[in-house]
Amino acid sequence: MALNRNYVLLFLFSLVMTASGLASLPPIDRDEPRFVQATKQMVESGDYVDIRFQDASRYQKPIGIYWLQSAAVTLSGEGADAPIWIYRTVSALGIAIAVLAIAWTGTNLFGASAGIAAGLVMAAIFATAFEGRDAKTDAMLLACCVAAQGALAQIYMASRRDQPAAGHLWWIFWIAQGAAILIKGPIGPLLSALTIATLFAFERDGRWLSRLKVGRGLALVVLIALPWLALITWKSHGAFLQQAVGKDMLGKVASGEESHGQPPGFYMLTYSLFMWPFGLIAVGAGLQALNRMRDDVRLRFCLAWYIPFWLVFELIPTKLPHYVLPAYPGMALLIGWLLTLQPQDAGAPLKRWQQWLWWSTAFGLVVVSLGLAVVCVAAPIYLTHTFSWWSIPAAAAALGAGYLAFSRQLQVPLPRIGATAACAGITYALLFGVIAPSLKPIWLSPAIKQAVLANKPCDTTVLASSQYHEPSLVFLVGTKTVLTSIGGVAEHLLADPACALGLAPIGDEQKLNGMLSVRGRSAARIAEVDGLNFSSGDKLSLGLYRLAP
């Protein structure tokens, strides 16, 4: 009963950790609005097979996340007019499920305290705090990966103890793999395959794999994933496979795609931010586990979960911080494991290179903690020229989390882990829920939406935008929004003189009027929106126009 209570509390703690900012944070360009707009168009059209952003196909990812977001939109009762927070609940739920799954895994491997510690860590690191507020694939993919790896860990441990594995575990493993494929293609299966291959290379014993019931499991995966894959392949005349596999997946493996090419070492450099505030504690636990993995198969499994996956993605040219998120639970488990040791056994001497790595990570913890505190204070001053009183508790909480996480003792007690997680949660709540939404100059699309609503002459008004082509504009202003050139704006205004609106840089106003003057018309600027496009770094001064009478 106490164990069930722990799971419920961890689940609720995770939801609380991601609640602030779900509604107040505007759509984050560029990926999130592409996902939610494609879902919105599914709801508008009733077509739940094809994936489109306006008139263009969007075949980078499979259908799973769009179905889940569509379900959330339908359950909300708001239909295609559902606000952004409805879509984000899927990600918040995905992180909560991942937290539950890692606690379940840690409890079965190392005991109840270890499970609680691992769950707290996963709920409170920066990576999950951000992804839980971002309506994309990664939070729900994490849930699938942790469920699959948790079942795999228990099957593996049962074989090493020469005990029967629970009959439901292979079902969980393969259902999670099928769901992961529908969410983000081969990433989930790749994680498990690398874990299995590493264990086999270390032990030269693969007899335990028979407990996975591979034949029946693969049939279950096919049953889950194949129907939609067959439908979309037929409907797109093969374009889905060509774009998703040939361009998106293989393109990222071969070269840096979408301006995200980075050299090896990128994930090591960003580790202290995305595992903040528990990166140092996790490194200490990981180094102790490395020194003992020959004697403890549980540690071997956790390291096989993290290290190979991290190495593979360090070698792939295209890099984004969330790509290695499915590896982080392996480190969270090791923090829990360290709690199970006697204090005199938990701090065994580290080798010279391990001390260097530990101190480097300690430096990273200090830099990130100070950096978050500075951002909380300086961002409102720099962008809005005002001081936010919420910056003080946010910065204090960030520094408090960093202080609590900086421990010379490798073994950190569970109450201190909980206090560190709570401080991190306060930081996220204020940073994402209050401070970031208040930075009005970087949120151009919501300002444009308000200007359009205040000035649109007709219910059927459609906006055409020149230069500012962010996906959030389409999601907020409407699916029919036209992303075009200055010439396209002129043509749009002339095509519907009574109702059309145009958006263009004020610096292009003379050019716009020159194009309209050929037809004896001119543009009237009815609103102005100034700000910073954080996606491109451009300062913009945009005018909202309609044809002058």
Coordinates of C-alpha atoms in Angstrom, one line a residue:
M1 CA 0.0 0.0 0.0
A2 CA 2.9 2.4 0.9
L3 CA 4.5 1.6 -2.5
N4 CA 1.3 2.5 -4.4
R5 CA 1.1 5.7 -2.4
N6 CA 4.7 6.5 -3.5
Y7 CA 3.8 6.0 -7.1
V8 CA 0.7 8.3 -6.8
L9 CA 2.7 11.0 -5.1
L10 CA 5.5 10.8 -7.7
F11 CA 2.9 11.0 -10.5
L12 CA 1.3 14.1 -9.0
F13 CA 4.6 15.6 -8.2
S14 CA 5.6 15.3 -11.9
L15 CA 2.4 16.9 -13.0
V16 CA 2.8 19.8 -10.6
M17 CA 6.4 20.2 -11.9
T18 CA 5.2 20.8 -15.4
A19 CA 1.9 22.6 -14.8
S20 CA 3.2 26.2 -14.6
G21 CA 3.6 27.6 -18.1
L22 CA 1.4 25.1 -19.9
A23 CA -1.2 27.8 -20.6
S24 CA 0.8 31.0 -20.1
L25 CA 3.8 30.2 -22.3
P26 CA 3.1 31.0 -26.0
P27 CA 3.8 28.5 -28.8
I28 CA 7.6 28.0 -29.0
D29 CA 8.9 28.3 -32.6
R30 CA 9.6 26.4 -34.6
D31 CA 9.0 22.8 -34.0
E32 CA 6.1 22.9 -31.5
P33 CA 3.7 25.0 -33.7
R34 CA 4.4 22.7 -36.6
F35 CA 3.2 19.7 -34.5
V36 CA 0.2 21.4 -33.0
Q37 CA -0.9 23.0 -36.3
A38 CA -0.7 19.6 -38.1
T39 CA -2.9 18.2 -35.3
K40 CA -5.3 21.2 -35.6
Q41 CA -5.7 20.5 -39.3
M42 CA -6.5 16.9 -38.6
V43 CA -9.3 18.0 -36.3
E44 CA -10.5 20.6 -38.9
S45 CA -10.4 18.1 -41.8
G46 CA -11.3 14.9 -40.0
D47 CA -8.4 13.2 -41.8
Y48 CA -6.5 11.3 -39.1
V49 CA -4.2 9.4 -41.6
D50 CA -2.4 12.2 -43.4
I51 CA -0.1 14.7 -41.7
R52 CA 0.0 18.2 -43.2
F53 CA 1.1 21.7 -42.3
Q54 CA -1.2 24.0 -44.4
D55 CA -1.0 22.5 -47.9
A56 CA 2.4 20.8 -47.5
S57 CA 3.0 17.3 -46.3
R58 CA 4.7 16.9 -42.9
Y59 CA 6.2 13.4 -42.9
Q60 CA 9.2 13.9 -40.6
K61 CA 7.6 11.9 -37.8
P62 CA 4.9 9.2 -37.6
I63 CA 1.3 9.7 -36.5
G64 CA 1.4 8.7 -32.9
I65 CA 1.8 12.2 -31.3
Y66 CA -0.8 13.7 -33.6
W67 CA -3.4 11.1 -32.5
L68 CA -2.6 11.7 -28.9
Q69 CA -2.9 15.4 -29.3
S70 CA -6.1 15.0 -31.3
A71 CA -7.6 12.9 -28.5
A72 CA -6.7 15.7 -26.0
V73 CA -8.3 18.3 -28.2
T74 CA -11.4 16.2 -28.7
L75 CA -11.8 15.5 -24.9
S76 CA -11.4 19.2 -24.2
G77 CA -14.6 19.9 -26.2
E78 CA -13.0 23.0 -27.9
G79 CA -12.2 21.4 -31.2
A80 CA -9.9 23.2 -33.6
D81 CA -10.1 26.3 -31.4
A82 CA -8.4 24.5 -28.5
P83 CA -5.6 26.6 -26.9
I84 CA -2.0 25.5 -26.8
W85 CA -2.1 24.1 -23.3
I86 CA -4.5 21.4 -24.4
Y87 CA -1.9 20.0 -26.8
R88 CA 0.8 20.3 -24.1
T89 CA -1.1 18.1 -21.6
V90 CA 0.0 15.1 -23.7
S91 CA 3.7 16.0 -23.0
A92 CA 3.1 16.7 -19.4
L93 CA 1.4 13.3 -19.1
G94 CA 4.3 11.6 -21.0
I95 CA 6.8 12.9 -18.5
A96 CA 4.6 11.8 -15.6
I97 CA 4.3 8.3 -17.1
A98 CA 8.1 8.2 -17.5
V99 CA 8.6 9.3 -13.9
L100 CA 6.3 6.4 -12.8
A101 CA 8.1 3.9 -15.0
I102 CA 11.5 4.9 -13.8
A103 CA 10.3 4.6 -10.2
W104 CA 8.8 1.2 -10.9
T105 CA 12.1 0.1 -12.5
G106 CA 14.3 1.5 -9.7
T107 CA 12.1 -0.2 -7.1
N108 CA 12.4 -3.6 -8.8
L109 CA 16.2 -3.2 -9.3
F110 CA 17.3 -1.5 -6.1
G111 CA 14.4 -1.1 -3.7
A112 CA 11.7 1.5 -2.8
S113 CA 14.0 4.3 -1.8
A114 CA 16.0 4.0 -5.0
G115 CA 12.8 4.1 -7.0
I116 CA 11.6 7.3 -5.3
A117 CA 15.0 8.9 -5.8
A118 CA 15.1 8.0 -9.5
G119 CA 11.5 9.3 -10.0
L120 CA 12.3 12.6 -8.3
V121 CA 15.4 13.1 -10.4
M122 CA 13.5 12.4 -13.7
A123 CA 10.7 14.8 -12.7
A124 CA 13.1 17.6 -11.8
I125 CA 15.8 17.8 -14.4
F126 CA 15.8 20.7 -16.9
A127 CA 15.3 18.4 -19.9
T128 CA 12.0 16.9 -18.7
A129 CA 10.9 20.3 -17.3
F130 CA 11.2 21.8 -20.7
E131 CA 9.9 18.8 -22.8
G132 CA 6.9 18.5 -20.4
R133 CA 5.8 22.0 -21.5
D134 CA 6.5 21.5 -25.2
A135 CA 3.9 19.8 -27.4
K136 CA 6.2 17.6 -29.4
T137 CA 7.2 13.9 -29.5
D138 CA 10.0 13.7 -27.0
A139 CA 8.1 13.5 -23.7
M140 CA 5.8 10.7 -24.8
L141 CA 8.8 8.9 -26.5
L142 CA 10.5 9.0 -23.2
A143 CA 7.6 7.3 -21.5
C144 CA 7.6 4.5 -24.1
C145 CA 11.4 4.1 -23.8
V146 CA 11.4 3.9 -20.0
A147 CA 8.5 1.5 -20.0
A148 CA 10.3 -0.8 -22.5
Q149 CA 13.6 -0.5 -20.7
G150 CA 12.0 -1.1 -17.3
A151 CA 10.4 -4.4 -18.5
L152 CA 13.7 -5.4 -20.2
A153 CA 15.6 -4.8 -17.0
Q154 CA 13.3 -7.0 -15.0
I155 CA 13.4 -9.8 -17.6
Y156 CA 17.2 -9.6 -17.7
M157 CA 17.5 -9.6 -13.9
A158 CA 15.1 -12.6 -13.6
S159 CA 17.3 -14.6 -15.9
R160 CA 20.4 -13.7 -14.0
R161 CA 18.8 -14.8 -10.8
D162 CA 17.5 -17.9 -12.5
Q163 CA 13.9 -16.9 -11.6
P164 CA 10.8 -16.8 -13.9
A165 CA 10.0 -13.4 -15.3
A166 CA 6.5 -12.0 -14.7
G167 CA 4.2 -12.9 -17.7
H168 CA 3.2 -9.3 -18.3
L169 CA 6.7 -7.9 -18.8
W170 CA 7.2 -9.1 -22.4
W171 CA 3.9 -7.6 -23.3
I172 CA 4.9 -4.2 -21.8
F173 CA 8.2 -4.4 -23.7
W174 CA 6.8 -5.0 -27.1
I175 CA 3.7 -2.7 -26.7
A176 CA 6.0 0.1 -25.7
Q177 CA 8.2 -0.6 -28.7
G178 CA 5.3 -0.5 -31.1
A179 CA 4.0 2.8 -29.5
A180 CA 7.5 4.3 -29.7
I181 CA 7.7 3.5 -33.4
L182 CA 4.4 5.3 -33.9
I183 CA 5.7 8.2 -31.9
K184 CA 9.1 8.8 -33.3
G185 CA 10.2 5.9 -35.5
P186 CA 13.1 3.6 -34.6
I187 CA 14.5 5.6 -31.6
G188 CA 12.9 3.3 -28.9
P189 CA 13.9 0.1 -30.5
L190 CA 17.4 1.5 -31.1
L191 CA 17.8 2.2 -27.4
S192 CA 16.8 -1.4 -26.4
A193 CA 18.9 -2.9 -29.2
L194 CA 22.0 -1.0 -28.1
T195 CA 21.4 -2.1 -24.5
I196 CA 21.0 -5.7 -25.4
A197 CA 24.0 -5.6 -27.8
T198 CA 26.2 -4.1 -25.1
L199 CA 25.2 -6.7 -22.5
F200 CA 25.8 -9.5 -25.0
A201 CA 29.2 -8.1 -25.9
F202 CA 30.1 -7.9 -22.2
E203 CA 28.7 -11.3 -21.1
R204 CA 28.8 -13.4 -24.3
D205 CA 25.5 -14.9 -23.2
G206 CA 22.2 -14.2 -25.0
R207 CA 20.1 -17.1 -23.8
W208 CA 18.0 -14.8 -21.6
L209 CA 16.7 -13.1 -24.8
S210 CA 14.3 -16.1 -25.3
R211 CA 12.3 -14.7 -22.4
L212 CA 11.4 -11.7 -24.6
K213 CA 9.3 -14.0 -26.9
V214 CA 10.8 -12.3 -29.9
G215 CA 8.5 -13.9 -32.5
R216 CA 5.3 -13.0 -30.8
G217 CA 6.7 -9.6 -29.8
L218 CA 7.6 -8.6 -33.3
A219 CA 4.1 -9.7 -34.5
L220 CA 2.6 -7.4 -31.8
V221 CA 4.8 -4.5 -33.0
V222 CA 3.7 -5.1 -36.6
L223 CA 0.1 -5.2 -35.4
I224 CA 0.5 -1.8 -33.7
A225 CA 2.5 0.0 -36.3
L226 CA 1.9 -1.5 -39.7
P227 CA -1.8 -0.5 -40.4
W228 CA -1.1 3.2 -40.3
L229 CA 2.3 2.8 -42.1
A230 CA 0.5 0.9 -44.9
L231 CA -2.3 3.5 -45.1
I232 CA 0.0 6.5 -45.2
T233 CA 2.4 4.8 -47.7
W234 CA -0.6 4.1 -50.0
K235 CA -2.1 7.6 -49.5
S236 CA 1.1 9.5 -50.0
H237 CA 2.2 7.3 -52.9
G238 CA 5.4 6.4 -51.0
A239 CA 6.3 10.0 -50.1
F240 CA 6.1 9.3 -46.4
L241 CA 8.8 6.6 -46.5
Q242 CA 10.9 8.7 -48.8
Q243 CA 10.7 11.8 -46.6
A244 CA 10.7 10.2 -43.1
V245 CA 13.4 7.6 -43.8
G246 CA 15.3 8.8 -46.8
K247 CA 15.4 12.5 -46.0
D248 CA 14.8 13.0 -42.3
M249 CA 16.4 10.0 -40.6
L250 CA 19.2 9.1 -43.0
G251 CA 19.9 12.7 -43.7
K252 CA 20.5 13.4 -40.0
V253 CA 22.8 10.4 -39.8
A254 CA 24.8 11.4 -42.9
S255 CA 25.1 15.1 -42.2
G256 CA 24.0 18.0 -40.0
E257 CA 20.4 18.6 -41.0
E258 CA 18.2 21.7 -40.4
S259 CA 21.3 23.8 -39.3
H260 CA 21.8 21.5 -36.3
G261 CA 25.1 19.9 -37.2
Q262 CA 27.5 19.8 -34.3
P263 CA 30.8 18.1 -33.6
P264 CA 31.2 15.2 -31.2
G265 CA 31.2 16.4 -27.6
F266 CA 28.1 18.5 -27.9
Y267 CA 26.1 16.4 -25.5
M268 CA 28.9 16.3 -23.0
L269 CA 29.1 20.1 -23.1
T270 CA 25.3 20.5 -22.7
Y271 CA 24.9 17.7 -20.1
S272 CA 25.2 20.1 -17.1
L273 CA 22.2 22.1 -18.3
F274 CA 19.9 19.4 -19.4
M275 CA 20.6 17.1 -16.4
W276 CA 20.5 20.2 -14.1
P277 CA 20.5 20.1 -11.1
F278 CA 21.3 16.4 -10.7
G279 CA 24.1 16.2 -13.3
L280 CA 26.9 16.1 -10.7
I281 CA 25.2 13.6 -8.5
A282 CA 24.5 11.4 -11.5
V283 CA 28.2 11.6 -12.6
G284 CA 29.4 10.6 -9.1
A285 CA 27.0 7.6 -9.1
G286 CA 27.9 6.7 -12.6
L287 CA 31.6 6.7 -11.8
Q288 CA 31.1 4.4 -8.8
A289 CA 29.0 2.1 -10.9
L290 CA 31.7 1.9 -13.6
N291 CA 34.1 0.7 -10.9
R292 CA 31.7 -2.0 -9.7
M293 CA 29.8 -3.2 -12.8
R294 CA 31.7 -6.5 -13.1
D295 CA 30.3 -7.5 -9.8
D296 CA 26.7 -6.2 -10.1
V297 CA 24.6 -7.0 -13.2
R298 CA 22.1 -4.3 -12.2
L299 CA 24.8 -1.6 -12.7
R300 CA 25.8 -3.3 -15.9
F301 CA 22.3 -2.8 -17.2
C302 CA 22.1 0.8 -16.2
L303 CA 25.4 1.7 -17.9
A304 CA 24.4 -0.3 -21.0
W305 CA 21.3 1.8 -21.1
Y306 CA 23.1 5.2 -21.0
I307 CA 26.6 4.9 -22.5
P308 CA 26.1 3.3 -25.9
F309 CA 23.0 5.4 -26.8
W310 CA 24.9 8.6 -25.8
L311 CA 28.0 7.6 -27.8
V312 CA 25.9 6.8 -30.9
F313 CA 24.3 10.2 -30.8
E314 CA 27.6 12.0 -30.2
L315 CA 28.8 10.5 -33.5
I316 CA 25.7 11.4 -35.5
P317 CA 26.3 14.9 -37.1
T318 CA 22.8 16.3 -36.5
K319 CA 22.4 17.1 -32.8
L320 CA 19.7 18.6 -30.6
P321 CA 19.7 18.4 -26.8
H322 CA 16.6 16.3 -26.5
Y323 CA 18.0 13.5 -28.7
V324 CA 19.7 11.9 -25.8
L325 CA 16.8 12.3 -23.3
P326 CA 16.0 8.6 -23.4
A327 CA 19.4 7.8 -22.0
Y328 CA 19.1 10.0 -18.9
P329 CA 16.9 7.5 -16.9
G330 CA 19.8 5.1 -16.8
M331 CA 21.8 7.7 -14.8
A332 CA 18.8 8.5 -12.6
L333 CA 18.7 4.8 -11.6
L334 CA 22.3 4.9 -10.5
I335 CA 21.6 7.8 -8.1
G336 CA 18.9 5.6 -6.5
W337 CA 21.4 2.7 -6.4
L338 CA 24.0 4.7 -4.5
L339 CA 21.4 5.3 -1.7
T340 CA 21.3 1.6 -1.0
L341 CA 25.0 1.4 -0.1
Q342 CA 26.4 1.9 3.4
P343 CA 28.0 5.4 3.6
Q344 CA 31.5 3.9 4.0
D345 CA 31.0 1.9 0.7
A346 CA 29.5 4.7 -1.3
G347 CA 32.5 7.0 -1.6
A348 CA 35.2 4.6 -2.9
P349 CA 38.3 6.5 -4.2
L350 CA 38.0 7.7 -7.8
K351 CA 40.7 7.3 -10.4
R352 CA 42.5 10.4 -11.6
W353 CA 40.5 10.8 -14.9
Q354 CA 37.3 10.2 -12.9
Q355 CA 38.2 13.0 -10.5
W356 CA 38.8 15.3 -13.4
L357 CA 35.4 14.4 -14.9
W358 CA 33.7 14.9 -11.5
W359 CA 35.3 18.4 -11.1
S360 CA 34.5 19.4 -14.6
T361 CA 30.9 18.5 -14.0
A362 CA 31.0 20.4 -10.7
F363 CA 32.1 23.4 -12.7
G364 CA 29.2 22.9 -15.1
L365 CA 26.8 22.8 -12.2
V366 CA 28.0 26.1 -10.8
V367 CA 27.9 27.7 -14.3
V368 CA 24.4 26.5 -15.0
S369 CA 23.0 27.5 -11.6
L370 CA 24.5 30.9 -11.8
G371 CA 23.4 31.2 -15.4
L372 CA 19.8 30.4 -14.7
A373 CA 19.8 32.9 -11.8
V374 CA 21.2 35.6 -14.0
V375 CA 18.7 34.8 -16.8
C376 CA 15.8 35.0 -14.3
V377 CA 16.9 38.5 -13.3
A378 CA 18.4 39.9 -16.5
A379 CA 16.0 38.7 -19.2
P380 CA 13.1 41.0 -18.1
I381 CA 15.5 44.0 -17.6
Y382 CA 17.2 43.5 -21.0
L383 CA 14.0 42.7 -23.1
T384 CA 11.3 44.7 -21.4
H385 CA 13.4 47.3 -19.5
T386 CA 11.6 46.4 -16.3
F387 CA 12.5 44.6 -13.1
S388 CA 10.3 41.6 -12.3
W389 CA 10.0 40.8 -8.6
W390 CA 9.4 37.2 -9.5
S391 CA 13.0 37.1 -10.5
I392 CA 14.2 37.2 -6.9
P393 CA 12.6 33.9 -5.7
A394 CA 13.3 32.3 -9.1
A395 CA 17.0 33.1 -8.9
A396 CA 17.1 32.1 -5.2
A397 CA 15.6 28.8 -6.0
A398 CA 18.0 28.2 -8.8
L399 CA 21.0 28.9 -6.6
G400 CA 19.4 26.8 -3.8
A401 CA 19.1 23.8 -6.2
G402 CA 22.7 24.3 -7.3
Y403 CA 23.9 24.5 -3.7
L404 CA 22.0 21.4 -2.6
A405 CA 23.2 19.4 -5.6
F406 CA 26.9 20.3 -5.0
S407 CA 27.8 17.6 -2.6
R408 CA 31.4 16.4 -2.0
Q409 CA 29.8 13.2 -0.7
L410 CA 28.8 11.0 -3.7
Q411 CA 25.9 9.5 -1.8
V412 CA 23.2 12.1 -1.4
P413 CA 20.4 11.4 1.1
L414 CA 16.8 11.1 -0.2
P415 CA 15.6 14.1 1.7
R416 CA 18.3 16.2 0.1
I417 CA 17.3 14.9 -3.3
G418 CA 13.7 15.8 -2.6
A419 CA 14.7 19.3 -1.5
T420 CA 16.9 19.8 -4.6
A421 CA 14.0 18.7 -6.8
A422 CA 11.6 21.1 -5.0
C423 CA 14.0 24.1 -5.5
A424 CA 14.3 23.1 -9.2
G425 CA 10.6 23.0 -9.5
I426 CA 10.2 26.5 -8.1
T427 CA 12.7 27.7 -10.6
Y428 CA 10.9 26.1 -13.5
A429 CA 7.5 27.3 -12.3
L430 CA 8.6 30.9 -12.2
L431 CA 10.9 30.9 -15.2
F432 CA 8.5 29.1 -17.6
G433 CA 5.2 30.1 -16.0
V434 CA 5.8 33.8 -15.1
I435 CA 9.1 35.3 -16.4
A436 CA 9.3 33.9 -19.9
P437 CA 5.7 34.7 -20.8
S438 CA 6.3 38.3 -19.6
L439 CA 9.0 38.8 -22.2
K440 CA 6.6 40.4 -24.7
P441 CA 9.1 41.5 -27.3
I442 CA 10.1 37.9 -28.1
W443 CA 6.5 36.7 -28.6
L444 CA 5.6 38.3 -31.9
S445 CA 2.9 35.9 -33.0
P446 CA 0.6 36.5 -30.0
A447 CA 1.0 40.2 -30.5
I448 CA 0.1 39.9 -34.2
K449 CA -2.9 37.7 -33.3
Q450 CA -4.2 40.5 -31.0
A451 CA -3.7 43.1 -33.6
V452 CA -5.6 41.0 -36.2
L453 CA -8.4 40.4 -33.8
A454 CA -8.7 44.1 -32.9
N455 CA -8.6 45.2 -36.6
K456 CA -10.1 42.5 -38.8
P457 CA -12.9 43.9 -40.9
C458 CA -14.7 40.6 -41.6
D459 CA -15.2 37.3 -39.9
T460 CA -13.7 35.7 -43.0
T461 CA -10.6 37.9 -42.9
V462 CA -7.4 36.1 -43.9
L463 CA -3.9 37.4 -43.1
A464 CA -1.0 37.3 -45.6
S465 CA 2.5 37.8 -44.1
S466 CA 5.7 38.8 -45.7
Q467 CA 9.1 37.9 -44.1
Y468 CA 7.6 36.8 -40.8
H469 CA 6.9 33.2 -41.6
E470 CA 6.9 31.5 -38.2
P471 CA 4.7 28.4 -37.7
S472 CA 3.2 29.9 -34.5
L473 CA 1.6 32.6 -36.7
V474 CA -0.4 30.0 -38.6
F475 CA -1.5 28.2 -35.4
L476 CA -2.6 31.4 -33.7
V477 CA -4.0 33.4 -36.6
G478 CA -5.5 30.6 -38.6
T479 CA -4.7 27.7 -41.0
K480 CA -5.5 29.8 -44.0
T481 CA -2.8 32.4 -43.1
V482 CA -0.7 33.0 -46.2
L483 CA 3.1 33.0 -45.8
T484 CA 4.4 34.9 -48.8
S485 CA 6.5 37.8 -50.2
I486 CA 5.8 41.5 -50.2
G487 CA 4.4 41.0 -53.7
G488 CA 2.2 38.2 -52.4
V489 CA 0.8 40.6 -49.7
A490 CA -0.1 43.1 -52.4
E491 CA -1.9 40.5 -54.5
H492 CA -3.7 39.2 -51.4
L493 CA -5.0 42.7 -50.5
L494 CA -6.1 43.4 -54.1
A495 CA -7.9 40.0 -54.3
D496 CA -10.1 40.8 -51.3
P497 CA -10.3 44.6 -50.9
A498 CA -13.0 44.5 -48.3
C499 CA -11.7 41.9 -45.9
A500 CA -8.0 41.0 -46.5
L501 CA -5.2 42.0 -44.1
G502 CA -1.5 42.1 -44.8
L503 CA 1.6 41.9 -42.6
A504 CA 4.9 43.3 -43.8
P505 CA 8.1 45.0 -42.4
I506 CA 7.5 48.7 -42.1
G507 CA 10.7 49.1 -44.1
D508 CA 8.9 47.5 -47.1
E509 CA 5.8 49.8 -46.9
Q510 CA 7.0 52.0 -49.8
K511 CA 7.5 48.9 -51.9
L512 CA 4.1 47.6 -51.0
N513 CA 2.4 50.9 -51.9
G514 CA 4.4 51.0 -55.2
M515 CA 2.9 47.6 -56.1
L516 CA -0.6 48.7 -55.2
S517 CA -0.4 52.0 -57.0
V518 CA -0.3 50.2 -60.3
R519 CA -4.0 49.3 -59.6
G520 CA -4.7 52.8 -58.2
R521 CA -4.7 51.6 -54.6
S522 CA -2.6 52.2 -51.5
A523 CA -2.2 50.4 -48.1
A524 CA -3.2 51.9 -44.8
R525 CA -1.2 50.9 -41.8
I526 CA -3.7 50.1 -39.0
A527 CA -1.4 48.6 -36.4
E528 CA 2.3 48.1 -35.7
V529 CA 4.1 45.2 -33.9
D530 CA 7.7 45.6 -32.8
G531 CA 9.8 42.8 -31.3
L532 CA 12.6 40.2 -31.6
N533 CA 12.1 37.0 -33.6
F534 CA 14.0 34.7 -31.3
S535 CA 14.1 31.9 -33.9
S536 CA 16.2 34.0 -36.3
G537 CA 17.6 36.6 -34.0
D538 CA 16.1 39.4 -36.2
K539 CA 14.7 42.6 -34.7
L540 CA 11.4 43.3 -36.6
S541 CA 9.1 46.2 -36.9
L542 CA 6.0 44.9 -38.7
G543 CA 3.0 46.8 -40.0
L544 CA -0.5 45.4 -40.3
Y545 CA -2.2 46.7 -43.5
R546 CA -5.4 46.9 -45.3
L547 CA -6.4 48.7 -48.5
A548 CA -7.0 52.4 -48.0
P549 CA -10.6 53.4 -48.9

